[in-house]
Short mmCIF file of C-alpha atoms in Angstrom, two decimals:
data_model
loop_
_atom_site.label_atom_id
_atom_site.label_comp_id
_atom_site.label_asym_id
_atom_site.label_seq_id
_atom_site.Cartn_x
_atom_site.Cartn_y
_atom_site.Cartn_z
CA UNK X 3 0.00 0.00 0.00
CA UNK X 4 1.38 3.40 -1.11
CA UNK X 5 1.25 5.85 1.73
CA UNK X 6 0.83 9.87 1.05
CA UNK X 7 0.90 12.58 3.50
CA UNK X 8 -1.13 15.28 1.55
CA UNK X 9 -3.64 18.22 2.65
CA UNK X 10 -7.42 17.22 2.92
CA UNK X 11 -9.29 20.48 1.89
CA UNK X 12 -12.01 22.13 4.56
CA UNK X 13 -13.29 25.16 5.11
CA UNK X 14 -15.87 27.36 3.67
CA UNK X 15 -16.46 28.50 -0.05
CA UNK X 16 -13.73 30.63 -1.29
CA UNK X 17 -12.44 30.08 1.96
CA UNK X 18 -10.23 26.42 2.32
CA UNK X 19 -8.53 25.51 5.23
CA UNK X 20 -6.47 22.34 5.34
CA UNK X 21 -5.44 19.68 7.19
CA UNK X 22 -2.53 17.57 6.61
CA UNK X 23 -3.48 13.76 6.64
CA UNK X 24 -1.51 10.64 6.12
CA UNK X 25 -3.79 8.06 3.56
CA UNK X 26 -3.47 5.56 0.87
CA UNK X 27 -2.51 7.39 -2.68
CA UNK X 28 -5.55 5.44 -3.88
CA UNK X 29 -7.88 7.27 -1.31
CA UNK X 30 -9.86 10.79 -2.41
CA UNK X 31 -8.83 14.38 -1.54
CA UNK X 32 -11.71 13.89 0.95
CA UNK X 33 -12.04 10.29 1.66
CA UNK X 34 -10.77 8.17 4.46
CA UNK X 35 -7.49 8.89 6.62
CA UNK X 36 -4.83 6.79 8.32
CA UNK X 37 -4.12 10.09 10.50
CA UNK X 38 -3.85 13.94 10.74
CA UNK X 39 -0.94 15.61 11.84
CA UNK X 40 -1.71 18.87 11.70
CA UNK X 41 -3.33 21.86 9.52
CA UNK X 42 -2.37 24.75 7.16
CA UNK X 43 -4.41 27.81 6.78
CA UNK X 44 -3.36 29.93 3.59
CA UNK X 45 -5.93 32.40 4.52
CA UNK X 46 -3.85 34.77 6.84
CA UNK X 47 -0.43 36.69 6.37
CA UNK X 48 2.13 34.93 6.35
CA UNK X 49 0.62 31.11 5.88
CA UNK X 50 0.02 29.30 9.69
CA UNK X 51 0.65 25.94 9.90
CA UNK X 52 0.75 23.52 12.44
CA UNK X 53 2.52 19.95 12.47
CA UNK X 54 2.82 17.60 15.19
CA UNK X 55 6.23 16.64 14.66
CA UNK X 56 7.15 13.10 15.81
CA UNK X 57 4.05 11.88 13.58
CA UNK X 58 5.50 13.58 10.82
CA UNK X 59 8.33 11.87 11.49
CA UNK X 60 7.18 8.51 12.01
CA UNK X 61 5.24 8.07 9.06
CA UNK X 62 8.23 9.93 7.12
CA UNK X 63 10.52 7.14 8.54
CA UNK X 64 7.84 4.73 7.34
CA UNK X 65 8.46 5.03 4.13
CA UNK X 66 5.16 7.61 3.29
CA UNK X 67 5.77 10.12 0.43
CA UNK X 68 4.98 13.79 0.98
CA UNK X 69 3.29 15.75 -1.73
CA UNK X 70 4.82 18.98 -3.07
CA UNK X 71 2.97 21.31 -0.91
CA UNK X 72 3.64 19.31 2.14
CA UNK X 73 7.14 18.93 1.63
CA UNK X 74 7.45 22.31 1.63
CA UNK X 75 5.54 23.04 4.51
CA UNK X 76 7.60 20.37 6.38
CA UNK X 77 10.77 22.45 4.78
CA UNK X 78 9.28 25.76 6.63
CA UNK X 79 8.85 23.68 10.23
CA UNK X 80 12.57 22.02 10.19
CA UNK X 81 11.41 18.86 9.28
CA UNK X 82 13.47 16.67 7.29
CA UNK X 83 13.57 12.65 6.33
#
C-alpha cells in the first residue's frame, strides 16, 4: 500500500482551510485517513501551519511520500527525512 501525506481540503467557499493527513494514494482528496498531523491555513499573512512533529516523522521514517505542498511546509517547520 502506497502511503501519502497530503492536505485534505475544509473550510468554507472561497475560503479552504487544510489539514494535513496521512492516507493511501488510492484514497480521495476527501475520503478516508490513516491520520492527521496537523493543519495549514493559507488564509492569513504569512501562511500558519501547524505539524505535530514526531508523527511527521514517524510516518516519514515509514516510508510515506509527501506531496509537493507538504514537503514544503515540512521544509518551513525544520522537518526533514
Amino acid at each position: 500500500m502506497a502511503v501519502k501525506i497530503r492536505l485534505r481540503r475544509m473550510g468554507q467557499k472561497k475560503a479552504p482551510f487544510y489539514r494535513i493527513i496521512v492516507a493511501d494514494s488510492r484514497s480521495k482528496r476527501d475520503g478516508k485517513c490513516i491520520d492527521e498531523i496537523g493543519t495549514y491555513d493559507p488564509n492569513i499573512e504569512p501562511s500558519a501551519y501547524k505539524v505535530d512533529e514526531e508523527a511527521a516523522k514517524k510516518w516519514l521514517a515509514a516510508g510515506a511520500q509527501p506531496t509537493e505542498v507538504v514537503a514544503r511546509i515540512f521544509k518551513e517547520a525544520g522537518i526533514e527525512k
